[in-house]
Amino acid sequence: MELGDTTLDHVTSRPLWLSELRLVLPDRVLESASLRIEGGRVAEVREGPAPHPDLHCAGLTAIPGLVDLHGDMLEREVEPRPGAQLPLEMSLLELDKRLAAAGVTTAYAAISFAEHRQKGQIRTEERARELVQGVAGLRTGLLVDFRVHARFDITNPRAAPVLTELLGEGLVDMVSLNDHTPGQGQYRDLEHYLGFIARWRDQSREEVEARLQERLLQARDVPVAWEVVAEVAQLAAQNGLRLASHDDDTPAKVELVHKLGASISEFPVTREAAQEARQRGMAVVMGAPNALRGGSLAGNLSALEALQAGLLDILAADYYPAAMLQAAWTIAARGYLSLPQAIGLVTLNPARAVGLHDRGSLVPGQQADLVLLETSPRLRVVGTLRQGRFIYWAGHKMLRSAVAAW
């Protein structure tokens, strides 16, 4: 295989034995083990060296490929600065490479169906349509299994028809309900909101405050059409898609979205909301950067606080994919969870939450998505495989022969 051959329409049937790995399984760590890949799947796992090794991996650790349910990077990749729009194909290919290098093998690009039309904003429902269609047109040639997470802004009256159309065309893989109206959810603290948005958009506080008043008036004059929200939720269910809720702040909000069919609570902003989600059997997702930094940029619930309270199931990239692996590894190193449990936050747990039962663990029968790591002197991805084929290689000397052969 050439590393530039990104098409995974066919998978090589030639077996590949990885020998002498430190292998992270769902319930334990094998300090010296071997793994056989055949037909794009894990065919066998055994302790000790392989009988006929193709690749000696002494000193390397293998974990499953990371599964990211919420990555906000694509919109910013297309428009890295306000008004600087770059070609979608180039932007997606560049992001694809970055994800593979971070060990991500399944990525849900979180695309916003919000209405932000003022200067310096990149989110509209029509821009969302372009991005969704762009991903659909390019996905078979990508390194990573790229999927679409449609962030349905329930306050945007123009979003529902566009999203409904894309759902009907089978171009969406996950839906979340979003409401970024200031004064609730992520931005329930208006003072914090004004300061944060002014810094983020490089605008004066007066400009942000004027826009805030416009949004609050709009929220008063154009109430959320909950019957439309329910229709979108029902359509997602009919298409077999998981429904998530974003930035839940109260138990009452969690109760409402759960009744609409939500099985995932993304980035709950209070401990009470996370507790309600857990009691209702919803998977709780927090941002990996939040966990790695030790707190929320918006002053909301800390991912580590949720973890210590037993209220965290999944870590997502949010805005920085490299944080997923680093956060999970740090959680294990600090003793919050065992290494298999911590790695499960970014592999098995997210895969199961969206019904992907063919990946997320390195056991026989699973898709051979895996990441090869150096763990000393620092944690580093040296190789990423998807369906048993290398999609990223950091030049590690042990992997040269395998990359040349496969």
Short mmCIF file of C-alpha atoms in Angstrom, two decimals:
data_model
loop_
_atom_site.label_atom_id
_atom_site.label_comp_id
_atom_site.label_asym_id
_atom_site.label_seq_id
_atom_site.Cartn_x
_atom_site.Cartn_y
_atom_site.Cartn_z
CA MET A 1 0.00 0.00 0.00
CA GLU A 2 1.15 3.53 -0.70
CA LEU A 3 0.47 5.89 2.17
CA GLY A 4 -1.22 8.27 -0.25
CA ASP A 5 -3.79 5.65 -1.30
CA THR A 6 -6.66 6.74 0.92
CA THR A 7 -9.46 4.68 -0.64
CA LEU A 8 -10.69 1.94 1.67
CA ASP A 9 -13.31 0.51 -0.68
CA HIS A 10 -11.35 -2.74 -0.68
CA VAL A 11 -9.40 -4.15 2.21
CA THR A 12 -6.32 -6.30 1.77
CA SER A 13 -6.90 -9.94 2.78
CA ARG A 14 -3.22 -10.51 3.49
CA PRO A 15 -2.81 -11.30 7.21
CA LEU A 16 -0.70 -8.99 9.34
CA TRP A 17 0.80 -10.11 12.65
CA LEU A 18 1.75 -7.35 15.09
CA SER A 19 4.00 -8.93 17.71
CA GLU A 20 5.20 -8.04 21.23
CA LEU A 21 2.79 -5.17 21.77
CA ARG A 22 1.53 -3.74 24.98
CA LEU A 23 -2.17 -4.20 24.21
CA VAL A 24 -5.02 -2.27 25.86
CA LEU A 25 -8.18 -4.39 25.90
CA PRO A 26 -11.59 -3.32 27.26
CA ASP A 27 -11.00 -4.91 30.67
CA ARG A 28 -7.25 -5.37 31.03
CA VAL A 29 -3.78 -4.60 29.66
CA LEU A 30 -1.61 -7.34 28.16
CA GLU A 31 2.01 -6.28 28.67
CA SER A 32 3.32 -8.46 25.84
CA ALA A 33 0.83 -9.66 23.27
CA SER A 34 0.30 -10.21 19.57
CA LEU A 35 -2.56 -9.27 17.31
CA ARG A 36 -3.44 -10.72 13.91
CA ILE A 37 -5.33 -8.63 11.37
CA GLU A 38 -7.09 -10.25 8.43
CA GLY A 39 -9.77 -8.95 6.09
CA GLY A 40 -9.76 -5.57 7.80
CA ARG A 41 -10.68 -7.05 11.19
CA VAL A 42 -8.99 -8.27 14.32
CA ALA A 43 -8.71 -12.00 13.75
CA GLU A 44 -6.78 -13.14 16.82
CA VAL A 45 -5.25 -11.84 20.04
CA ARG A 46 -2.73 -13.90 21.99
CA GLU A 47 -0.30 -13.33 24.83
CA GLY A 48 3.37 -13.52 23.94
CA PRO A 49 5.06 -13.24 20.54
CA ALA A 50 3.36 -14.05 17.26
CA PRO A 51 4.18 -17.38 15.58
CA HIS A 52 5.16 -15.66 12.33
CA PRO A 53 5.51 -11.93 13.11
CA ASP A 54 5.30 -9.38 10.33
CA LEU A 55 6.00 -6.44 12.61
CA HIS A 56 7.94 -6.49 15.87
CA CYS A 57 6.43 -3.83 18.13
CA ALA A 58 8.41 -4.10 21.34
CA GLY A 59 8.11 -0.81 23.19
CA LEU A 60 4.85 0.20 21.49
CA THR A 61 1.34 0.25 22.94
CA ALA A 62 -1.77 -0.48 20.85
CA ILE A 63 -5.18 1.01 21.61
CA PRO A 64 -8.36 1.09 19.51
CA GLY A 65 -8.84 3.90 17.01
CA LEU A 66 -10.43 6.95 18.62
CA VAL A 67 -14.11 7.67 17.95
CA ASP A 68 -14.96 11.38 18.09
CA LEU A 69 -18.66 12.24 18.34
CA HIS A 70 -18.28 16.01 18.30
CA GLY A 71 -15.51 17.86 16.48
CA ASP A 72 -16.05 21.54 15.68
CA MET A 73 -12.96 21.85 13.49
CA LEU A 74 -14.33 21.70 9.93
CA GLU A 75 -16.05 25.09 9.94
CA ARG A 76 -12.92 26.76 11.24
CA GLU A 77 -10.76 24.85 8.76
CA VAL A 78 -12.85 26.23 5.89
CA GLU A 79 -12.79 29.78 7.28
CA PRO A 80 -9.76 30.11 9.58
CA ARG A 81 -10.25 33.88 9.82
CA PRO A 82 -13.43 35.92 9.31
CA GLY A 83 -13.97 36.35 5.58
CA ALA A 84 -11.02 34.11 4.61
CA GLN A 85 -12.93 31.27 2.97
CA LEU A 86 -10.79 28.43 1.66
CA PRO A 87 -11.73 25.57 -0.71
CA LEU A 88 -13.78 22.92 1.08
CA GLU A 89 -11.99 19.99 -0.54
CA MET A 90 -8.56 21.22 0.55
CA SER A 91 -9.80 22.03 4.05
CA LEU A 92 -11.42 18.63 4.54
CA LEU A 93 -8.35 16.75 3.31
CA GLU A 94 -6.12 18.74 5.65
CA LEU A 95 -8.39 18.11 8.63
CA ASP A 96 -8.55 14.42 7.67
CA LYS A 97 -4.75 14.17 7.91
CA ARG A 98 -4.73 15.92 11.26
CA LEU A 99 -7.34 13.56 12.67
CA ALA A 100 -5.46 10.47 11.50
CA ALA A 101 -2.27 11.80 13.09
CA ALA A 102 -4.18 12.26 16.37
CA GLY A 103 -5.31 8.62 16.29
CA VAL A 104 -8.91 9.37 15.32
CA THR A 105 -10.32 6.74 12.96
CA THR A 106 -14.03 7.65 13.18
CA ALA A 107 -14.97 11.33 13.24
CA TYR A 108 -18.36 13.01 13.45
CA ALA A 109 -17.93 16.50 12.02
CA ALA A 110 -20.21 18.75 14.08
CA ILE A 111 -21.81 21.12 11.57
CA SER A 112 -23.96 23.95 12.89
CA PHE A 113 -27.40 24.79 11.49
CA ALA A 114 -27.40 28.08 13.39
CA GLU A 115 -28.22 31.58 12.17
CA HIS A 116 -25.16 33.76 12.66
CA ARG A 117 -25.11 36.19 9.75
CA GLN A 118 -23.30 39.17 11.22
CA LYS A 119 -19.74 40.10 10.37
CA GLY A 120 -17.19 37.50 11.33
CA GLN A 121 -19.63 34.59 11.56
CA ILE A 122 -19.41 31.45 9.48
CA ARG A 123 -22.55 29.58 10.49
CA THR A 124 -25.76 29.56 8.48
CA GLU A 125 -28.07 26.76 7.44
CA GLU A 126 -26.94 27.18 3.81
CA ARG A 127 -23.28 26.93 4.80
CA ALA A 128 -24.23 23.80 6.73
CA ARG A 129 -25.78 22.31 3.57
CA GLU A 130 -22.57 22.98 1.62
CA LEU A 131 -20.42 21.33 4.27
CA VAL A 132 -22.67 18.28 4.62
CA GLN A 133 -22.78 17.75 0.87
CA GLY A 134 -19.02 18.30 0.65
CA VAL A 135 -18.34 15.60 3.24
CA ALA A 136 -20.69 13.22 1.42
CA GLY A 137 -18.91 13.80 -1.88
CA LEU A 138 -15.42 13.23 -0.49
CA ARG A 139 -15.87 10.66 2.27
CA THR A 140 -14.92 7.55 0.26
CA GLY A 141 -11.49 9.08 -0.46
CA LEU A 142 -10.70 10.08 3.11
CA LEU A 143 -8.31 8.44 5.54
CA VAL A 144 -10.74 8.62 8.46
CA ASP A 145 -14.32 7.34 8.54
CA PHE A 146 -15.87 10.81 8.31
CA ARG A 147 -19.50 11.24 9.37
CA VAL A 148 -21.87 14.18 9.82
CA HIS A 149 -23.16 15.37 13.18
CA ALA A 150 -25.88 17.91 12.40
CA ARG A 151 -26.21 20.52 15.14
CA PHE A 152 -29.84 21.59 14.78
CA ASP A 153 -30.28 25.07 16.24
CA ILE A 154 -33.85 25.02 17.50
CA THR A 155 -34.07 28.84 17.43
CA ASN A 156 -33.33 29.09 13.69
CA PRO A 157 -36.62 28.81 11.76
CA ARG A 158 -34.77 28.22 8.49
CA ALA A 159 -32.77 25.25 9.75
CA ALA A 160 -35.48 22.57 9.93
CA PRO A 161 -36.33 22.41 6.18
CA VAL A 162 -32.67 22.17 5.20
CA LEU A 163 -31.90 19.53 7.81
CA THR A 164 -35.02 17.57 6.90
CA GLU A 165 -33.92 17.52 3.28
CA LEU A 166 -30.43 16.28 4.16
CA LEU A 167 -31.83 13.63 6.49
CA GLY A 168 -34.07 12.43 3.67
CA GLU A 169 -31.02 12.11 1.41
CA GLY A 170 -29.19 10.00 4.01
CA LEU A 171 -26.36 12.51 4.39
CA VAL A 172 -26.58 12.91 8.18
CA ASP A 173 -25.33 10.37 10.73
CA MET A 174 -26.22 12.02 14.05
CA VAL A 175 -28.41 14.94 15.19
CA SER A 176 -28.12 17.15 18.25
CA LEU A 177 -30.49 19.80 19.59
CA ASN A 178 -28.77 23.14 20.22
CA ASP A 179 -29.95 26.40 21.76
CA HIS A 180 -27.29 29.07 22.20
CA THR A 181 -29.67 31.83 23.28
CA PRO A 182 -27.78 33.89 25.89
CA GLY A 183 -29.11 33.60 29.42
CA GLN A 184 -29.43 29.81 29.47
CA GLY A 185 -27.43 26.71 28.55
CA GLN A 186 -23.75 27.33 27.88
CA TYR A 187 -24.19 31.10 28.21
CA ARG A 188 -26.47 31.32 31.24
CA ASP A 189 -24.08 33.87 32.82
CA LEU A 190 -24.59 36.98 30.66
CA GLU A 191 -21.58 38.84 32.07
CA HIS A 192 -19.31 35.93 31.26
CA TYR A 193 -20.95 35.68 27.83
CA LEU A 194 -20.25 39.32 26.99
CA GLY A 195 -16.59 39.05 27.94
CA PHE A 196 -16.01 35.69 26.26
CA ILE A 197 -17.66 36.63 22.94
CA ALA A 198 -15.89 39.99 22.81
CA ARG A 199 -12.52 38.24 23.15
CA TRP A 200 -13.43 35.42 20.75
CA ARG A 201 -14.68 37.69 17.96
CA ASP A 202 -12.26 40.54 18.69
CA GLN A 203 -15.16 42.95 19.03
CA SER A 204 -15.91 45.69 21.50
CA ARG A 205 -18.13 44.94 24.44
CA GLU A 206 -20.62 47.47 23.06
CA GLU A 207 -20.87 45.62 19.75
CA VAL A 208 -21.44 42.31 21.50
CA GLU A 209 -24.00 43.81 23.86
CA ALA A 210 -25.97 45.31 20.94
CA ARG A 211 -26.10 41.91 19.23
CA LEU A 212 -27.06 40.30 22.53
CA GLN A 213 -30.10 42.57 22.83
CA GLU A 214 -31.12 41.67 19.25
CA ARG A 215 -30.93 37.96 20.04
CA LEU A 216 -32.88 38.31 23.26
CA LEU A 217 -35.64 40.25 21.44
CA GLN A 218 -35.70 37.61 18.71
CA ALA A 219 -36.02 34.85 21.30
CA ARG A 220 -38.96 36.72 22.83
CA ASP A 221 -40.71 37.46 19.52
CA VAL A 222 -40.02 34.13 17.77
CA PRO A 223 -40.50 31.36 20.32
CA VAL A 224 -39.12 27.90 19.65
CA ALA A 225 -41.50 25.81 17.55
CA TRP A 226 -41.30 22.67 19.65
CA GLU A 227 -43.57 20.77 17.30
CA VAL A 228 -40.93 21.26 14.58
CA VAL A 229 -38.19 20.13 16.96
CA ALA A 230 -40.24 17.01 17.72
CA GLU A 231 -40.64 16.33 13.98
CA VAL A 232 -36.89 16.55 13.42
CA ALA A 233 -36.26 14.26 16.39
CA GLN A 234 -38.78 11.77 15.03
CA LEU A 235 -37.21 11.88 11.57
CA ALA A 236 -33.78 11.21 13.07
CA ALA A 237 -35.20 8.19 14.91
CA GLN A 238 -36.83 6.90 11.72
CA ASN A 239 -33.42 7.02 10.05
CA GLY A 240 -31.86 5.05 12.90
CA LEU A 241 -29.79 8.00 14.11
CA ARG A 242 -28.90 8.83 17.69
CA LEU A 243 -30.24 12.11 19.05
CA ALA A 244 -28.17 14.23 21.41
CA SER A 245 -28.90 17.35 23.42
CA HIS A 246 -26.31 20.10 23.72
CA ASP A 247 -25.45 22.23 26.78
CA ASP A 248 -28.19 20.97 29.10
CA ASP A 249 -28.31 23.22 32.16
CA THR A 250 -31.26 22.01 34.24
CA PRO A 251 -32.90 18.68 35.10
CA ALA A 252 -36.09 19.99 33.46
CA LYS A 253 -34.23 20.54 30.17
CA VAL A 254 -32.83 17.01 30.34
CA GLU A 255 -36.31 15.63 31.00
CA LEU A 256 -37.68 17.49 27.97
CA VAL A 257 -35.01 16.34 25.51
CA HIS A 258 -35.14 12.79 26.82
CA LYS A 259 -38.87 12.70 26.07
CA LEU A 260 -38.01 13.85 22.53
CA GLY A 261 -35.76 10.81 22.17
CA ALA A 262 -32.32 12.09 23.14
CA SER A 263 -30.01 9.34 24.40
CA ILE A 264 -26.87 11.50 24.67
CA SER A 265 -26.24 14.61 26.77
CA GLU A 266 -23.40 16.65 25.27
CA PHE A 267 -21.46 19.04 27.47
CA PRO A 268 -23.99 19.42 30.30
CA VAL A 269 -23.15 22.72 31.96
CA THR A 270 -24.20 21.81 35.50
CA ARG A 271 -23.70 18.81 37.71
CA GLU A 272 -27.47 18.61 38.28
CA ALA A 273 -28.09 18.27 34.54
CA ALA A 274 -25.44 15.56 34.24
CA GLN A 275 -26.95 13.67 37.17
CA GLU A 276 -30.41 13.81 35.59
CA ALA A 277 -29.01 12.56 32.28
CA ARG A 278 -27.31 9.65 34.04
CA GLN A 279 -30.51 8.76 35.92
CA ARG A 280 -32.36 8.64 32.59
CA GLY A 281 -29.76 6.34 31.03
CA MET A 282 -28.27 8.97 28.73
CA ALA A 283 -24.58 8.90 27.83
CA VAL A 284 -22.78 12.00 29.14
CA VAL A 285 -20.22 13.60 26.81
CA MET A 286 -17.71 16.23 27.90
CA GLY A 287 -14.95 18.02 26.00
CA ALA A 288 -11.46 16.52 26.04
CA PRO A 289 -9.87 20.01 26.17
CA ASN A 290 -11.96 20.71 29.28
CA ALA A 291 -10.60 17.53 30.90
CA LEU A 292 -7.02 18.22 29.82
CA ARG A 293 -7.06 21.86 30.97
CA GLY A 294 -8.91 21.04 34.17
CA GLY A 295 -11.87 23.31 33.56
CA SER A 296 -14.41 24.83 31.16
CA LEU A 297 -13.58 27.97 29.19
CA ALA A 298 -17.11 29.21 29.85
CA GLY A 299 -16.97 28.53 33.58
CA ASN A 300 -19.34 25.57 33.35
CA LEU A 301 -19.10 22.03 34.71
CA SER A 302 -15.55 20.67 34.78
CA ALA A 303 -15.08 17.37 32.98
CA LEU A 304 -12.87 16.18 35.84
CA GLU A 305 -15.56 17.08 38.36
CA ALA A 306 -18.06 15.06 36.32
CA LEU A 307 -15.60 12.18 36.12
CA GLN A 308 -14.96 12.14 39.86
CA ALA A 309 -18.73 12.19 40.47
CA GLY A 310 -19.15 9.15 38.21
CA LEU A 311 -21.03 11.22 35.61
CA LEU A 312 -18.72 11.03 32.59
CA ASP A 313 -18.98 8.43 29.82
CA ILE A 314 -17.32 9.98 26.78
CA LEU A 315 -14.70 12.57 25.86
CA ALA A 316 -15.06 14.36 22.51
CA ALA A 317 -12.56 16.47 20.59
CA ASP A 318 -14.77 19.57 20.77
CA TYR A 319 -12.33 22.02 19.13
CA TYR A 320 -8.98 20.18 19.48
CA PRO A 321 -8.66 16.52 18.39
CA ALA A 322 -5.21 15.90 19.90
CA ALA A 323 -6.71 16.47 23.35
CA MET A 324 -8.70 13.21 23.21
CA LEU A 325 -5.78 10.82 23.62
CA GLN A 326 -3.82 13.13 25.91
CA ALA A 327 -6.80 13.66 28.22
CA ALA A 328 -7.60 9.94 28.45
CA TRP A 329 -3.96 9.09 29.14
CA THR A 330 -3.69 11.80 31.79
CA ILE A 331 -6.86 10.57 33.52
CA ALA A 332 -5.30 7.11 33.80
CA ALA A 333 -1.91 8.44 34.88
CA ARG A 334 -3.53 10.43 37.70
CA GLY A 335 -5.40 7.37 38.91
CA TYR A 336 -8.92 8.59 38.21
CA LEU A 337 -9.60 5.46 36.12
CA SER A 338 -7.72 2.36 35.02
CA LEU A 339 -6.05 2.62 31.62
CA PRO A 340 -8.70 0.45 29.87
CA GLN A 341 -11.49 2.54 31.42
CA ALA A 342 -9.81 5.82 30.45
CA ILE A 343 -9.17 4.68 26.87
CA GLY A 344 -12.81 3.56 26.75
CA LEU A 345 -13.86 7.21 27.14
CA VAL A 346 -12.55 7.91 23.62
CA THR A 347 -13.08 4.51 21.95
CA LEU A 348 -15.59 1.91 23.11
CA ASN A 349 -18.00 4.22 24.93
CA PRO A 350 -18.57 6.68 22.07
CA ALA A 351 -18.85 3.84 19.55
CA ARG A 352 -21.56 2.12 21.59
CA ALA A 353 -23.40 5.41 22.26
CA VAL A 354 -24.07 5.84 18.53
CA GLY A 355 -24.65 2.18 17.74
CA LEU A 356 -21.30 1.41 16.10
CA HIS A 357 -20.86 -2.11 17.44
CA ASP A 358 -18.13 -3.05 14.95
CA ARG A 359 -15.37 -0.88 16.46
CA GLY A 360 -14.02 0.57 19.69
CA SER A 361 -12.10 -2.43 21.06
CA LEU A 362 -9.28 -4.72 19.98
CA VAL A 363 -11.04 -8.06 20.27
CA PRO A 364 -11.59 -10.67 17.54
CA GLY A 365 -14.31 -9.74 15.07
CA GLN A 366 -13.95 -5.99 15.57
CA GLN A 367 -12.86 -3.66 12.81
CA ALA A 368 -9.07 -3.35 12.87
CA ASP A 369 -8.95 0.36 13.72
CA LEU A 370 -6.00 0.86 16.03
CA VAL A 371 -3.39 3.33 17.15
CA LEU A 372 0.26 2.51 17.86
CA LEU A 373 1.81 4.66 20.57
CA GLU A 374 5.16 5.51 22.03
CA THR A 375 4.60 6.21 25.70
CA SER A 376 8.15 7.19 26.67
CA PRO A 377 9.76 9.69 26.92
CA ARG A 378 6.40 11.25 25.95
CA LEU A 379 3.07 10.06 24.61
CA ARG A 380 3.08 10.12 20.81
CA VAL A 381 1.09 8.52 18.00
CA VAL A 382 3.51 6.72 15.68
CA GLY A 383 0.99 4.85 13.52
CA THR A 384 -2.74 4.71 12.87
CA LEU A 385 -4.53 1.88 11.08
CA ARG A 386 -8.08 1.83 9.80
CA GLN A 387 -9.54 -1.51 8.76
CA GLY A 388 -6.03 -2.94 9.04
CA ARG A 389 -4.39 -0.43 6.69
CA PHE A 390 -1.97 2.31 7.66
CA ILE A 391 -3.49 5.76 7.27
CA TYR A 392 -0.78 7.54 9.27
CA TRP A 393 2.85 6.79 9.94
CA ALA A 394 5.23 9.04 11.87
CA GLY A 395 8.39 7.54 10.37
CA HIS A 396 8.95 5.16 13.28
CA LYS A 397 11.69 2.68 12.30
CA MET A 398 9.67 -0.37 13.40
CA LEU A 399 6.86 0.48 11.00
CA ARG A 400 8.83 1.02 7.79
CA SER A 401 8.51 -2.55 6.50
CA ALA A 402 4.80 -2.77 7.34
CA VAL A 403 3.98 0.50 5.59
CA ALA A 404 5.90 -0.64 2.52
CA ALA A 405 4.13 -4.02 2.47
CA TRP A 406 0.60 -2.93 3.32
#
